[in-house]
Amino acid sequence: MATPVSVPTRVEIQITGIRKHYAECVTEQDDGEMCDACSSDWDSPMPVNAWIRVHADVKGHTKFKKHTEEDVTTCTQPARAT
């Protein structure tokens, strides 16, 4: 009986959705609690920047985190010869 030959493989990452951008305020308030306000999700980073500016102007907060998310899947494919 012949020994099976192992075929080299590689894992591909495929983007399966639209990239989402959002921000959250992480400014510590006077009571010691974090603000934790979050923006909406957008498919562009520009509205996130506008939300940060407005929130900073209205609340006087100065610390934010910007997040980018995108849905991905993985699949195994035969390795390409180089």
PDB file of C-alpha atoms in Angstrom:
ATOM      1  CA  MET A   1       0.000   0.000   0.000  1.00  0.00           C
ATOM      2  CA  ALA A   2       1.361   3.399  -1.012  1.00  0.00           C
ATOM      3  CA  THR A   3       1.952   6.072   1.582  1.00  0.00           C
ATOM      4  CA  PRO A   4      -0.285   9.110   1.007  1.00  0.00           C
ATOM      5  CA  VAL A   5       1.624  12.183  -0.093  1.00  0.00           C
ATOM      6  CA  SER A   6       1.037  15.258   2.042  1.00  0.00           C
ATOM      7  CA  VAL A   7       0.040  18.258  -0.057  1.00  0.00           C
ATOM      8  CA  PRO A   8       1.299  21.595   1.325  1.00  0.00           C
ATOM      9  CA  THR A   9      -1.525  23.933   2.222  1.00  0.00           C
ATOM     10  CA  ARG A  10      -1.943  27.500   3.379  1.00  0.00           C
ATOM     11  CA  VAL A  11      -4.727  29.308   5.186  1.00  0.00           C
ATOM     12  CA  GLU A  12      -6.329  32.202   3.332  1.00  0.00           C
ATOM     13  CA  ILE A  13      -8.209  34.988   5.052  1.00  0.00           C
ATOM     14  CA  GLN A  14     -11.177  36.291   3.086  1.00  0.00           C
ATOM     15  CA  ILE A  15     -12.979  39.518   3.931  1.00  0.00           C
ATOM     16  CA  THR A  16     -16.694  38.731   4.021  1.00  0.00           C
ATOM     17  CA  GLY A  17     -18.227  42.022   5.051  1.00  0.00           C
ATOM     18  CA  ILE A  18     -17.931  45.768   5.035  1.00  0.00           C
ATOM     19  CA  ARG A  19     -15.339  47.281   7.355  1.00  0.00           C
ATOM     20  CA  LYS A  20     -16.920  49.050  10.348  1.00  0.00           C
ATOM     21  CA  HIS A  21     -15.418  52.075  12.069  1.00  0.00           C
ATOM     22  CA  TYR A  22     -16.522  53.351  15.463  1.00  0.00           C
ATOM     23  CA  ALA A  23     -15.155  55.162  18.510  1.00  0.00           C
ATOM     24  CA  GLU A  24     -15.652  55.076  22.235  1.00  0.00           C
ATOM     25  CA  CYS A  25     -14.925  57.716  24.822  1.00  0.00           C
ATOM     26  CA  VAL A  26     -12.611  56.426  27.566  1.00  0.00           C
ATOM     27  CA  THR A  27     -12.286  59.691  29.464  1.00  0.00           C
ATOM     28  CA  GLU A  28     -12.441  59.295  33.243  1.00  0.00           C
ATOM     29  CA  GLN A  29     -15.163  61.530  34.640  1.00  0.00           C
ATOM     30  CA  ASP A  30     -15.214  63.455  37.925  1.00  0.00           C
ATOM     31  CA  ASP A  31     -16.929  60.541  39.711  1.00  0.00           C
ATOM     32  CA  GLY A  32     -14.085  58.183  38.690  1.00  0.00           C
ATOM     33  CA  GLU A  33     -16.222  56.299  36.153  1.00  0.00           C
ATOM     34  CA  MET A  34     -15.370  56.038  32.476  1.00  0.00           C
ATOM     35  CA  CYS A  35     -17.677  57.858  30.077  1.00  0.00           C
ATOM     36  CA  ASP A  36     -18.090  54.753  27.837  1.00  0.00           C
ATOM     37  CA  ALA A  37     -20.074  56.681  25.198  1.00  0.00           C
ATOM     38  CA  CYS A  38     -19.856  54.963  21.790  1.00  0.00           C
ATOM     39  CA  SER A  39     -20.416  56.315  18.326  1.00  0.00           C
ATOM     40  CA  SER A  40     -22.489  54.598  15.688  1.00  0.00           C
ATOM     41  CA  ASP A  41     -20.813  52.231  13.200  1.00  0.00           C
ATOM     42  CA  TRP A  42     -19.838  53.679   9.831  1.00  0.00           C
ATOM     43  CA  ASP A  43     -18.165  52.250   6.732  1.00  0.00           C
ATOM     44  CA  SER A  44     -15.718  55.184   6.659  1.00  0.00           C
ATOM     45  CA  PRO A  45     -13.461  56.642   9.362  1.00  0.00           C
ATOM     46  CA  MET A  46     -14.474  60.252   8.598  1.00  0.00           C
ATOM     47  CA  PRO A  47     -17.806  60.242  10.522  1.00  0.00           C
ATOM     48  CA  VAL A  48     -15.954  58.714  13.496  1.00  0.00           C
ATOM     49  CA  ASN A  49     -13.596  61.683  13.572  1.00  0.00           C
ATOM     50  CA  ALA A  50     -16.561  64.058  13.411  1.00  0.00           C
ATOM     51  CA  TRP A  51     -18.270  62.225  16.307  1.00  0.00           C
ATOM     52  CA  ILE A  52     -15.092  62.479  18.397  1.00  0.00           C
ATOM     53  CA  ARG A  53     -14.857  66.232  17.723  1.00  0.00           C
ATOM     54  CA  VAL A  54     -18.509  66.839  18.665  1.00  0.00           C
ATOM     55  CA  HIS A  55     -18.328  64.669  21.806  1.00  0.00           C
ATOM     56  CA  ALA A  56     -15.116  66.400  22.891  1.00  0.00           C
ATOM     57  CA  ASP A  57     -16.689  69.812  22.276  1.00  0.00           C
ATOM     58  CA  VAL A  58     -19.969  69.043  24.070  1.00  0.00           C
ATOM     59  CA  LYS A  59     -18.610  67.030  27.010  1.00  0.00           C
ATOM     60  CA  GLY A  60     -15.050  68.346  27.257  1.00  0.00           C
ATOM     61  CA  HIS A  61     -13.711  64.780  27.096  1.00  0.00           C
ATOM     62  CA  THR A  62     -10.246  64.162  25.701  1.00  0.00           C
ATOM     63  CA  LYS A  63      -9.555  60.405  25.524  1.00  0.00           C
ATOM     64  CA  PHE A  64     -11.006  58.138  22.863  1.00  0.00           C
ATOM     65  CA  LYS A  65     -10.366  54.772  21.241  1.00  0.00           C
ATOM     66  CA  LYS A  66     -11.008  54.254  17.546  1.00  0.00           C
ATOM     67  CA  HIS A  67     -11.930  50.752  16.410  1.00  0.00           C
ATOM     68  CA  THR A  68     -12.006  49.085  13.026  1.00  0.00           C
ATOM     69  CA  GLU A  69     -13.742  45.742  12.509  1.00  0.00           C
ATOM     70  CA  GLU A  70     -14.214  43.571   9.480  1.00  0.00           C
ATOM     71  CA  ASP A  71     -15.774  40.142   9.210  1.00  0.00           C
ATOM     72  CA  VAL A  72     -13.432  37.524   7.812  1.00  0.00           C
ATOM     73  CA  THR A  73     -13.418  33.796   7.236  1.00  0.00           C
ATOM     74  CA  THR A  74     -10.553  31.412   6.719  1.00  0.00           C
ATOM     75  CA  CYS A  75     -10.197  28.546   4.300  1.00  0.00           C
ATOM     76  CA  THR A  76      -7.417  26.117   3.521  1.00  0.00           C
ATOM     77  CA  GLN A  77      -6.069  26.122  -0.026  1.00  0.00           C
ATOM     78  CA  PRO A  78      -3.295  24.150  -1.691  1.00  0.00           C
ATOM     79  CA  ALA A  79      -0.022  26.057  -1.430  1.00  0.00           C
ATOM     80  CA  ARG A  80       1.120  27.776  -4.592  1.00  0.00           C
ATOM     81  CA  ALA A  81       4.436  26.804  -6.060  1.00  0.00           C
ATOM     82  CA  THR A  82       6.988  29.603  -5.879  1.00  0.00           C
TER      83      THR A  82
END
